[in-house]
Coordinates of C-alpha atoms in Angstrom, one line a residue:
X1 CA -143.0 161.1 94.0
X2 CA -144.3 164.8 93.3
X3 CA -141.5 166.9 91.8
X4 CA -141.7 170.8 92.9
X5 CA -140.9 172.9 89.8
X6 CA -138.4 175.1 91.5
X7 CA -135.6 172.4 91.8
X8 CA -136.2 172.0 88.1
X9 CA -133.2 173.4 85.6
X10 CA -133.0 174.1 82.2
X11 CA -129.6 173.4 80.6
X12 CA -129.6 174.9 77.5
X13 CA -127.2 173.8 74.5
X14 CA -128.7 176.1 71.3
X15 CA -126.4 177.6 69.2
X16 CA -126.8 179.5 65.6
X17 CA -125.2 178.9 62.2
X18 CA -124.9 181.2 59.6
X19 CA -127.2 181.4 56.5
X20 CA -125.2 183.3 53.0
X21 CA -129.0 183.9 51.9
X22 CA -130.5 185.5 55.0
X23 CA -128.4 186.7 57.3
X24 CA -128.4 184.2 60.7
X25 CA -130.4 181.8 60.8
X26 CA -131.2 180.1 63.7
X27 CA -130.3 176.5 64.0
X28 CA -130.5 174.8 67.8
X29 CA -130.1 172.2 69.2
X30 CA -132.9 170.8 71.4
X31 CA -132.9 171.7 74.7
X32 CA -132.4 169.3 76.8
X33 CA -134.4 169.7 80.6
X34 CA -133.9 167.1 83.6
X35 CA -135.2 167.8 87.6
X36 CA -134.5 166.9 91.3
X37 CA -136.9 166.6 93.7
X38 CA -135.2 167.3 97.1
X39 CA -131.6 167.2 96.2
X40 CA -132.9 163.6 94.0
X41 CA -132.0 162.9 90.6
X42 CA -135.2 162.2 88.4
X43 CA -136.4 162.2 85.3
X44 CA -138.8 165.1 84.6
X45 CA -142.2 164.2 83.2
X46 CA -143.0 166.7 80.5
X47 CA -146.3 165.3 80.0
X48 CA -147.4 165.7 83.4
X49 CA -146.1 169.3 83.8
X50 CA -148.2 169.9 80.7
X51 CA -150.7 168.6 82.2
X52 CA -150.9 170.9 85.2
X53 CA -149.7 174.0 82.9
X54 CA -152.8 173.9 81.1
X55 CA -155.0 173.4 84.5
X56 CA -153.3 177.2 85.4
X57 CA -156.6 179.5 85.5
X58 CA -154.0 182.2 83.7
X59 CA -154.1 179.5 80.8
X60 CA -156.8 179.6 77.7
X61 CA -156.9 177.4 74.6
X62 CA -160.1 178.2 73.1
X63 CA -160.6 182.1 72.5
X64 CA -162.2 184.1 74.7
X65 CA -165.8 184.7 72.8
X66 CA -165.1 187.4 70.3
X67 CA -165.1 185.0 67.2
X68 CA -167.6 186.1 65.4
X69 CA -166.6 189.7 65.4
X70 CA -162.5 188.3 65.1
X71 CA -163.3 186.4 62.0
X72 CA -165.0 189.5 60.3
X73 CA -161.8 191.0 61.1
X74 CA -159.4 188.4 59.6
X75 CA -161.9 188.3 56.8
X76 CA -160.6 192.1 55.9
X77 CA -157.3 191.0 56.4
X78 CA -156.7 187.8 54.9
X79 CA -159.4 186.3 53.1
X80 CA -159.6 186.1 49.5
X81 CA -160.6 188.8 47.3
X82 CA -161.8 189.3 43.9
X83 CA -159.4 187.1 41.8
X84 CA -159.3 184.8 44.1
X85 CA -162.9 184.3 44.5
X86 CA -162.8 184.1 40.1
X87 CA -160.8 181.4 40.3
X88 CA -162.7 179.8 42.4
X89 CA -166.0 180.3 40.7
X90 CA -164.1 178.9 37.6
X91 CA -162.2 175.7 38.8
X92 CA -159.1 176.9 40.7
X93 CA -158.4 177.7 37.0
X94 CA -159.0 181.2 34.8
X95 CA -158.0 183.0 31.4
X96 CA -157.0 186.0 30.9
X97 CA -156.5 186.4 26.7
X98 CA -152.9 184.0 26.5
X99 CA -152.3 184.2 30.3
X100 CA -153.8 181.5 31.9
X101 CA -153.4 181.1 35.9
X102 CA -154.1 178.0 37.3
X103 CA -154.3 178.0 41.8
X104 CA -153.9 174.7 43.6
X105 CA -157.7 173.2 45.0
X106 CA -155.6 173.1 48.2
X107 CA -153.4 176.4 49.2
X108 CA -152.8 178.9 52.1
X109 CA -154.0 179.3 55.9
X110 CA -154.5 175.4 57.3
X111 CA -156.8 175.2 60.1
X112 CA -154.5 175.1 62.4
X113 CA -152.8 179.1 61.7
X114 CA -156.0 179.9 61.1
X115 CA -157.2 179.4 64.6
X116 CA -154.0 180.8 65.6
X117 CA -154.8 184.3 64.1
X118 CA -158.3 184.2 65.7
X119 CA -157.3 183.6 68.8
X120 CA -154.3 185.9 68.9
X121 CA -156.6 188.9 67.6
X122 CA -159.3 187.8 70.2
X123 CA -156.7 188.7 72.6
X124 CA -156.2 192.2 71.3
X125 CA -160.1 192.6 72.1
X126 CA -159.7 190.8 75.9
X127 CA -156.6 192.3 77.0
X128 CA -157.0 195.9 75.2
X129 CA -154.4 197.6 77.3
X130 CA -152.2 195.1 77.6
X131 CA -148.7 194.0 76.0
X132 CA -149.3 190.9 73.7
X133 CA -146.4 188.4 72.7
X134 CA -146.2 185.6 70.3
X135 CA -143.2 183.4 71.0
X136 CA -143.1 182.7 67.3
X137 CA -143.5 183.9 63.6
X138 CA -147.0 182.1 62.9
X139 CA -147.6 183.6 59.4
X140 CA -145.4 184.5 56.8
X141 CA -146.9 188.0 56.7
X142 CA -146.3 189.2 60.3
X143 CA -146.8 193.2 59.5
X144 CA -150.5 192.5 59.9
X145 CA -150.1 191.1 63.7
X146 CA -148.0 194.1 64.3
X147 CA -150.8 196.5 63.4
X148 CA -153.1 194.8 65.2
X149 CA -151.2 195.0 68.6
X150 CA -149.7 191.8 68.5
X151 CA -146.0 191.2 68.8
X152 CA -143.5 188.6 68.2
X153 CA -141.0 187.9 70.6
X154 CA -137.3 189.0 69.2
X155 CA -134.4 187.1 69.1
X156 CA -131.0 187.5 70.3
X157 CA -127.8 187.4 68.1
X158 CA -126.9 183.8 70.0
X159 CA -130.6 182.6 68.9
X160 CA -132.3 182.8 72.7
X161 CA -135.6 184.5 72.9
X162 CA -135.9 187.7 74.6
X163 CA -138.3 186.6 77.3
X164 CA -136.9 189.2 79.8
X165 CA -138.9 192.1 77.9
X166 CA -142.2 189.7 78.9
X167 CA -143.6 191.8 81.9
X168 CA -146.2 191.0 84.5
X169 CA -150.0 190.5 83.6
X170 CA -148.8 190.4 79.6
X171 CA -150.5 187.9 77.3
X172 CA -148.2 185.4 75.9
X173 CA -149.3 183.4 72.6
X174 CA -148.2 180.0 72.1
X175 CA -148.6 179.4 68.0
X176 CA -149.9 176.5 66.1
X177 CA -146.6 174.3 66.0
X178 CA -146.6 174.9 70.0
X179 CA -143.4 175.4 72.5
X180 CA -141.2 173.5 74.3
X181 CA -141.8 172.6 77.5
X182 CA -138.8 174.7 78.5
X183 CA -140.4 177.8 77.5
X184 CA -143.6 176.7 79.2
X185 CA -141.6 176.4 82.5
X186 CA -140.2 179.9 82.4
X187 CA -143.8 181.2 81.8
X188 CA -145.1 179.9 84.8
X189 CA -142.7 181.9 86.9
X190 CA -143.6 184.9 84.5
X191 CA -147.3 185.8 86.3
X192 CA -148.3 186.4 82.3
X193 CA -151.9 185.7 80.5
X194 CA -151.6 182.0 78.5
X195 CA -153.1 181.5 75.1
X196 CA -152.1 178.5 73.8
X197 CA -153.2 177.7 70.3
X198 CA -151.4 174.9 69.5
X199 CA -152.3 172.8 66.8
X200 CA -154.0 169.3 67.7
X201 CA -151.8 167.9 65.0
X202 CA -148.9 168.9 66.5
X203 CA -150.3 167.7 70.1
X204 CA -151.1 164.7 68.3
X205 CA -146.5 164.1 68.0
X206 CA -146.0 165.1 71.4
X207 CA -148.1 162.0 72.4
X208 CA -146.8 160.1 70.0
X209 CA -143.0 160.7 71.0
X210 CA -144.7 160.1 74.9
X211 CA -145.4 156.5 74.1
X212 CA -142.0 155.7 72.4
X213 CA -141.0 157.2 75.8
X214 CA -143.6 155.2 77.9
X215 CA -141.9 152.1 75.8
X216 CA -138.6 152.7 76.1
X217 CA -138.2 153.0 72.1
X218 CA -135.8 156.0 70.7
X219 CA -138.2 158.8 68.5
X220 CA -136.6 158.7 65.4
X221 CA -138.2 162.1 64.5
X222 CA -138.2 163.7 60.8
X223 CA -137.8 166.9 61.1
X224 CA -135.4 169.8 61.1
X225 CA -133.3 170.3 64.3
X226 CA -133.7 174.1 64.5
X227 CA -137.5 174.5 63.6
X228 CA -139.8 174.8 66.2
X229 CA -141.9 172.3 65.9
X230 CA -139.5 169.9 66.2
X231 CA -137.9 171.7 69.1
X232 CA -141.0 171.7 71.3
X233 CA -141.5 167.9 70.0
X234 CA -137.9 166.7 71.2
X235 CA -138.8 168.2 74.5
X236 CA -141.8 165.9 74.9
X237 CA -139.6 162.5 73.6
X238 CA -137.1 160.8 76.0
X239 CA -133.8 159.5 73.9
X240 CA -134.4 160.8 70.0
X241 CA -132.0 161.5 67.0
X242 CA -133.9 164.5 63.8
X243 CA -133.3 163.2 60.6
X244 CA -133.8 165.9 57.9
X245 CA -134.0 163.5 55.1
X246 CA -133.8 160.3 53.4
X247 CA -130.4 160.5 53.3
X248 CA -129.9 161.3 57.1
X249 CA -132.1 158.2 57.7
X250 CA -130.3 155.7 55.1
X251 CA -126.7 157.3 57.4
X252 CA -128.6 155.9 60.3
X253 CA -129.7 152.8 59.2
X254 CA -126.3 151.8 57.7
X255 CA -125.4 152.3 61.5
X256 CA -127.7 150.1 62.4
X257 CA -126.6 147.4 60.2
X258 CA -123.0 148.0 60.7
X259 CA -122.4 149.5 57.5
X260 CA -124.7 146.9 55.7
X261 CA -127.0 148.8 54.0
X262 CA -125.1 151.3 51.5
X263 CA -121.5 151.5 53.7
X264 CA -122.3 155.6 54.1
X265 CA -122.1 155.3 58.3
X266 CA -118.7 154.8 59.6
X267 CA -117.8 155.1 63.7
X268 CA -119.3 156.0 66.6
X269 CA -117.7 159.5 66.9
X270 CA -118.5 160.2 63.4
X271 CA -122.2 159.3 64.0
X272 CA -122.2 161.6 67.2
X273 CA -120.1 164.4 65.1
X274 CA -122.3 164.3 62.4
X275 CA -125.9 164.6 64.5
X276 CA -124.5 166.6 67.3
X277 CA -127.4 169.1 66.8
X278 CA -130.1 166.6 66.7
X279 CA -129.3 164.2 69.3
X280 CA -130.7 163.9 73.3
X281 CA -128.1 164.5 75.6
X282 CA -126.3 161.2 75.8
X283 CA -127.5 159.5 72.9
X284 CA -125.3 156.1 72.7
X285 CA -126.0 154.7 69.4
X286 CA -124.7 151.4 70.1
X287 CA -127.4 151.2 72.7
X288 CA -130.4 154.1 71.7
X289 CA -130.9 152.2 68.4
X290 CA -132.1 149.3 69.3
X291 CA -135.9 149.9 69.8
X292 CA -136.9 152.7 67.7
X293 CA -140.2 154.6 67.0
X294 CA -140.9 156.8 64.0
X295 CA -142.1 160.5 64.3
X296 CA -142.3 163.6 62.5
X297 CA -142.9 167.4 61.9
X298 CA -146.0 167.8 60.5
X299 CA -144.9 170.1 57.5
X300 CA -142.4 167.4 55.9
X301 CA -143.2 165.9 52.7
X302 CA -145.4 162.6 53.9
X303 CA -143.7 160.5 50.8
X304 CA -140.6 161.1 52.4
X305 CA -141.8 160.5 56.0
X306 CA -143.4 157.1 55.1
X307 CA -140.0 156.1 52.7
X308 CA -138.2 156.5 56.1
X309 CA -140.6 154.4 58.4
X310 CA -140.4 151.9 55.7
X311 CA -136.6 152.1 55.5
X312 CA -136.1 151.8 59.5
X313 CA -138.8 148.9 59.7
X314 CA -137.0 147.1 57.0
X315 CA -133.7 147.9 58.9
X316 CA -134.9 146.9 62.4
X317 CA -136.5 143.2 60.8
X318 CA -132.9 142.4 59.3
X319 CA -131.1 143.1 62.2
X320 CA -133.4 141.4 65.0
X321 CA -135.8 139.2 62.8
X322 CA -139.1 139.9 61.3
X323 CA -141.1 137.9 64.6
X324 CA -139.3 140.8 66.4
X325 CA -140.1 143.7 64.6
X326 CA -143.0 144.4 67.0
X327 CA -140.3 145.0 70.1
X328 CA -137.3 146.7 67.8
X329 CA -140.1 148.9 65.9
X330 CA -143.6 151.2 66.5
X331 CA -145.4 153.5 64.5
X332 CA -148.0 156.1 64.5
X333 CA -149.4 158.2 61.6
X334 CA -148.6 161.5 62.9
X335 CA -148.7 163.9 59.2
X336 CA -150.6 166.6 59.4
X337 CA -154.4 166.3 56.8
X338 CA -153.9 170.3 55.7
X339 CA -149.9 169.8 55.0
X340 CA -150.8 166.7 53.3
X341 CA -153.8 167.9 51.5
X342 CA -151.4 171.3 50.1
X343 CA -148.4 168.5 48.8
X344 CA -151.2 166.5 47.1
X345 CA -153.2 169.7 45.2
X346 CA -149.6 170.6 44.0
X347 CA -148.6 167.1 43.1
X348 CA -151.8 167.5 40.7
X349 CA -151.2 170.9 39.7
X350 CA -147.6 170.3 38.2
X351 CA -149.1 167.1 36.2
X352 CA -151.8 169.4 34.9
X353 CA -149.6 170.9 32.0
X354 CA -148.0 174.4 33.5
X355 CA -145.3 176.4 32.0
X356 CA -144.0 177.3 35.7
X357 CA -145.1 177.2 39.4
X358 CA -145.1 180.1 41.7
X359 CA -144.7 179.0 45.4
X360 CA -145.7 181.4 47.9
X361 CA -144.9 181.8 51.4
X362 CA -142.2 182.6 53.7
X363 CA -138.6 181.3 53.0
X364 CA -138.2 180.4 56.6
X365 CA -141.5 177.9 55.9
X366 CA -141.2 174.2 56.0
X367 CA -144.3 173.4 54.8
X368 CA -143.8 175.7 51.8
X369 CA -140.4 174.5 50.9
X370 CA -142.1 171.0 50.9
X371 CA -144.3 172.8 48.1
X372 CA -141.4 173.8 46.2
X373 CA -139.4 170.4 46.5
X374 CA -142.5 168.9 44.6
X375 CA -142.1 171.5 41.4
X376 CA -138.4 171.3 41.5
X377 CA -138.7 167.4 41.5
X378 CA -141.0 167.3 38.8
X379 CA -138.2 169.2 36.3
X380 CA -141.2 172.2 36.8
X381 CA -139.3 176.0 36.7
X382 CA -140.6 176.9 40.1
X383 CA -140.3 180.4 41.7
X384 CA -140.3 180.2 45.6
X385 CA -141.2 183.8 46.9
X386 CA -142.2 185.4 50.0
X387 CA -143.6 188.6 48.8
X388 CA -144.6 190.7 45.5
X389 CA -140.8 192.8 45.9
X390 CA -139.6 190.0 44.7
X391 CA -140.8 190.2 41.2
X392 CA -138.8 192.9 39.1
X393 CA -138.1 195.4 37.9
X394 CA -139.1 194.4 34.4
X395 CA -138.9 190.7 33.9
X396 CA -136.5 189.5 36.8
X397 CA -137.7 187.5 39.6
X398 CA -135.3 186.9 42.7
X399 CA -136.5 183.3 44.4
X400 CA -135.5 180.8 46.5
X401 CA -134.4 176.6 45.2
X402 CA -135.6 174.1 47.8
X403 CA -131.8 173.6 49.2
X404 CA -131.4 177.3 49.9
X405 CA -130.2 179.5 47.4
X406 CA -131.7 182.8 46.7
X407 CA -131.1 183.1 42.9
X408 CA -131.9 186.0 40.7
X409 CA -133.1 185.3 37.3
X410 CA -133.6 187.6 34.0
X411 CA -136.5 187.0 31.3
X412 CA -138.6 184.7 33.6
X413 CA -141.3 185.3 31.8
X414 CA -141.6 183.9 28.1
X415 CA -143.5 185.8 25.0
X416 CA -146.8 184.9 24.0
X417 CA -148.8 182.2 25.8
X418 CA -147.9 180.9 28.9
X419 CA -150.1 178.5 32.0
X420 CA -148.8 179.6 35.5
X421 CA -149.8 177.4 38.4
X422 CA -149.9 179.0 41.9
X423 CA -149.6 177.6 45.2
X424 CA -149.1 178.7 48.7
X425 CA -148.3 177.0 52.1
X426 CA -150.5 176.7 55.3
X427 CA -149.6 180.0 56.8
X428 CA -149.8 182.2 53.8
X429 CA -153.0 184.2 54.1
X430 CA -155.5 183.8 50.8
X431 CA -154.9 187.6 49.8
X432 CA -151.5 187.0 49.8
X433 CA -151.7 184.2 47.0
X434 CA -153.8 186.2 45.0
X435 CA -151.8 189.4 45.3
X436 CA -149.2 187.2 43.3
X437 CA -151.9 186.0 40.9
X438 CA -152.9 189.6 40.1
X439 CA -149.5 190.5 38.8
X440 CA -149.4 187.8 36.5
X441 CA -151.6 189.2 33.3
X442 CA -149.9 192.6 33.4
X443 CA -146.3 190.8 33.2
X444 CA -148.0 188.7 30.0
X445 CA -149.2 191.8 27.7
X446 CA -145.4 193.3 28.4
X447 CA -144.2 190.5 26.2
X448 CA -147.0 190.8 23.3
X449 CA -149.5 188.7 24.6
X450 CA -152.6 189.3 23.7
X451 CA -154.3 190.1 27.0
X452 CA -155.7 193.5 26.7
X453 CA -157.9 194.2 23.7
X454 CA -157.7 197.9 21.8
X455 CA -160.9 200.3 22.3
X456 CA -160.3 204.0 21.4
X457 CA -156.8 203.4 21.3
X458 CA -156.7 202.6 24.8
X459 CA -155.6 199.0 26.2
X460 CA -158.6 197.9 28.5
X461 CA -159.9 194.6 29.8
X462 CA -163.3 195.5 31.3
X463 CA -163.5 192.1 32.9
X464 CA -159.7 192.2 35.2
X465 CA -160.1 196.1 35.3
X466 CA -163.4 195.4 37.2
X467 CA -161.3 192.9 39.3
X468 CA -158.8 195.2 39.9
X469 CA -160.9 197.9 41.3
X470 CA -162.7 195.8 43.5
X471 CA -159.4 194.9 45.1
X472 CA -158.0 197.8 45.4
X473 CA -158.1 197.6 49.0
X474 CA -156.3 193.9 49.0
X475 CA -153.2 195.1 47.2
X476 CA -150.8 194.6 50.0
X477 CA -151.7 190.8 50.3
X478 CA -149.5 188.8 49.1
X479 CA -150.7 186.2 46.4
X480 CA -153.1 188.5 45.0
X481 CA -150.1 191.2 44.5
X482 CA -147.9 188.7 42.7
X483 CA -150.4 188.1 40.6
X484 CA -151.0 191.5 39.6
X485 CA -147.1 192.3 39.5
X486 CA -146.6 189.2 37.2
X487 CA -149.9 191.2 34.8
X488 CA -147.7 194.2 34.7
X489 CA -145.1 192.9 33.0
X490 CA -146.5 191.4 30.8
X491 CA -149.0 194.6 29.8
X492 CA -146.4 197.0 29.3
X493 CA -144.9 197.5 25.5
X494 CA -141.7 199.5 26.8
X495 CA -139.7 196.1 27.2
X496 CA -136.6 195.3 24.8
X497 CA -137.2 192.4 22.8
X498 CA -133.1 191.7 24.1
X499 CA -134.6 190.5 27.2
X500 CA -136.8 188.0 25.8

């Protein structure tokens, strides 16, 4: 039966908690989207409208020829610089007198933002004169969009998306972790310019969630309610429940069981209080959990993601038998190679003997908090920061703890020697970890160590002076700053030994 897209209806239910550390944060529930077709009640197919979305001729997904000249472009912008190139050339890993910084084999743009970014500024050089949106933040570091003639859609105070300032014959840019298919809907009526860049990792969930559909199984998806990704995945699934963690999942399971596994579940209401956020409209749990399938958003920690599969496999075989696992229980390997490949460089980077971590990125990241959960775990002192403004004045650092806080702390920076590992998540650009790298040896010789040597009774250090010169220009990105701020700090003798 063909379904004609204007008896379709989109109901929404988002809604927007507050955050103490920045501000409002937006939180939402999933929308959920159902059709008629003449006046008839029917389930609308996401995957075929999709389909058909991406046959529109006002649709592109792969660029529109410019690369060459768009990745010289990003290569000013984002690509590494000087430092970073050093530490490279040296084994992720380089000394600078008692300051030794040590950068993660793995860190900043994935593939995925990366194409993103090219595509986006491709579009500035297709559609010169005309207005381009991005329905999304899709770097941490959105100043350099804006001065490139790319903007990002702004957000109401009740969390909806200001489509209405979307005109005719504009260019719309779906980022890497995609859009629901609600927001693809409204865009068809909009008569705008597609680019969809949507990761194939995160394409690679949608179908996933489609099967469990197909099946009849309920997308246990781990995830975070309000994020994106997991927004425009729940649009693709059929009945699903987001569980943010392991102990989300062990609440579910107990449910399962009847409070059998650790007693933490309790009643039906409760259950549906307690995930009213990340539930599909109607959810039953006395009925929806009984044929489950495991998915998730590609920037959660994978240890985590494959602790829960295991949990709700070993959940599903006590309750229905292990010769009916394969009817209660499916799953696909849907985590993400570059978030995977970021958690395992930082995994070896905190066993590799460092004082601290610095985590850069955005605090609004998922795949960078994931970053951070690994340091913190590891009993690490780990630094979570989104730019260089963070650092100081003198030796304070404000930062962000993997459940949320923004903390300030004084002296975070010890006297004399001291190995700082760096790491960044997928949609940090290079020059931004570096700009934090370049900080660092200046914030060592302000507490006496011995970075810079004497010559004419000037402090000099030919071989980071040289560095810093040649980056002159890179300043303003963001991992290369921090390193540089962290340098000053420790170069300057004005500091009072109280504040060691």
């Amino acid at each position: 039966m063909a379904i004609s897209l204007q008896f379709c209806s989109i109901i929404s239910t988002r809604t927007q908690l507050p955050s103490p550390e920045i501000g409002l944060l937006r939180r939402r529930k999933p929308n959920s989207l159902r059709c008629s077709a003449a006046g008839e009640a029917a389930d609308f197919d996401a995957k075929v409208f999709r389909h058909e979305f991406m046959r529109r001729k006002d649709y592109n997904r792969k660029g529109f020829g410019h690369e060459e000249e768009t990745l010289e472009r990003m290569s000013r912008q984002y690509a590494s610089d000087n430092i970073i190139k050093k530490l490279k050339e040296n084994g992720n890993e380089y000394r600078w007198g008692e300051v030794k910084v040590k950068l993660a084999e793995s860190f900043g743009f994935c593939w995925g933002v990366e194409r993103t970014v090219r595509i986006a500024y491709e579009a500035t050089k297709q559609f010169p004169s005309h207005n381009i949106w991005l329905t999304n933040e899709i770097i941490h570091n959105p100043t350099k969009l804006g001065e490139m003639g790319v903007n990002i859609l702004p957000v109401k105070e009740d969390g909806k998306k200001q489509f209405e300032l979307v005109g005719k014959g504009d260019v719309v840019v779906l980022p890497a972790f995609g859009a629901p298919v609600q927001e693809m809907m409204l865009l068809t009526h909009k008569n705008v310019e597609i680019v969809d860049t949507t990761c194939p990792w995160v394409s690679k969930v949608w179908h996933t969630v489609e099967k469990h559909k197909k099946g009849e199984y309920t997308s246990i998806i781990h995830g975070k309610y309000g994020h994106e990704e997991t927004v425009a995945t729940a649009s693709f699934a059929g009945k699903y429940i987001i569980v943010k963690n392991m102990e989300e999942a062990t609440y579910v399971c107990d449910y399962i069981l009847g409070g059998g596994l650790d007693g933490s579940s309790s009643t039906k209401d409760a259950f549906l209080e307690k995930f009213k956020f990340a539930l599909s409209n109607g959810f039953d749990p006395d009925k929806d959990l009984e044929k489950v399938g495991i998915a998730n958003q590609t920037t959660m920690l994978k240890g985590e993601t494959e602790d829960i599969g295991k949990l709700v496999e070993n959940s599903m075989m006590r309750k229905y038998g292990v010769e009916n696992i394969s009817k209660n229980f499916i799953s696909f390997n849907t985590i993400c190679d570059a978030a995977q490949d970021r958690q395992d460089a930082t995994h070896k980077l905190v066993d590799d003997e460092v004082d601290l971590m610095l985590v850069i990125g955005g605090w609004n990241s998922s795949n960078t908090l994931s970053l951070q959960v690994i340091a913190e775990e590891r009993g690490i002192p780990s630094y979570w920061v989104d730019s260089e403004k963070r650092i100081g004045p003198g030796n304070r650092i404000s930062h962000k703890l993997m459940h949320g806080e923004l903390v300030e702390k004084q002296a975070w920076l010890h006297k004399g020697p001291i190995t700082i590992g760096i790491t960044a998540g997928a949609s940090t650009p290079h020059k931004s970890a570096g700009a934090r790298a370049r900080r660092l040896p200046l914030t060592c010789a302000r507490f006496g160590t011995a970075l810079w040597t004497q010559s004419s009774g000037a402090s000099t250090a030919p071989h980071l002076r040289a560095l810093w010169t040649q980056s002159a220009g890179a300043r303003a990105r963001v991992i290369e700053d921090i390193i540089v701020k962290v340098f000053e700090i420790k170069r300057k003798e004005e500091f009072s030994p109280n504040t060691i």
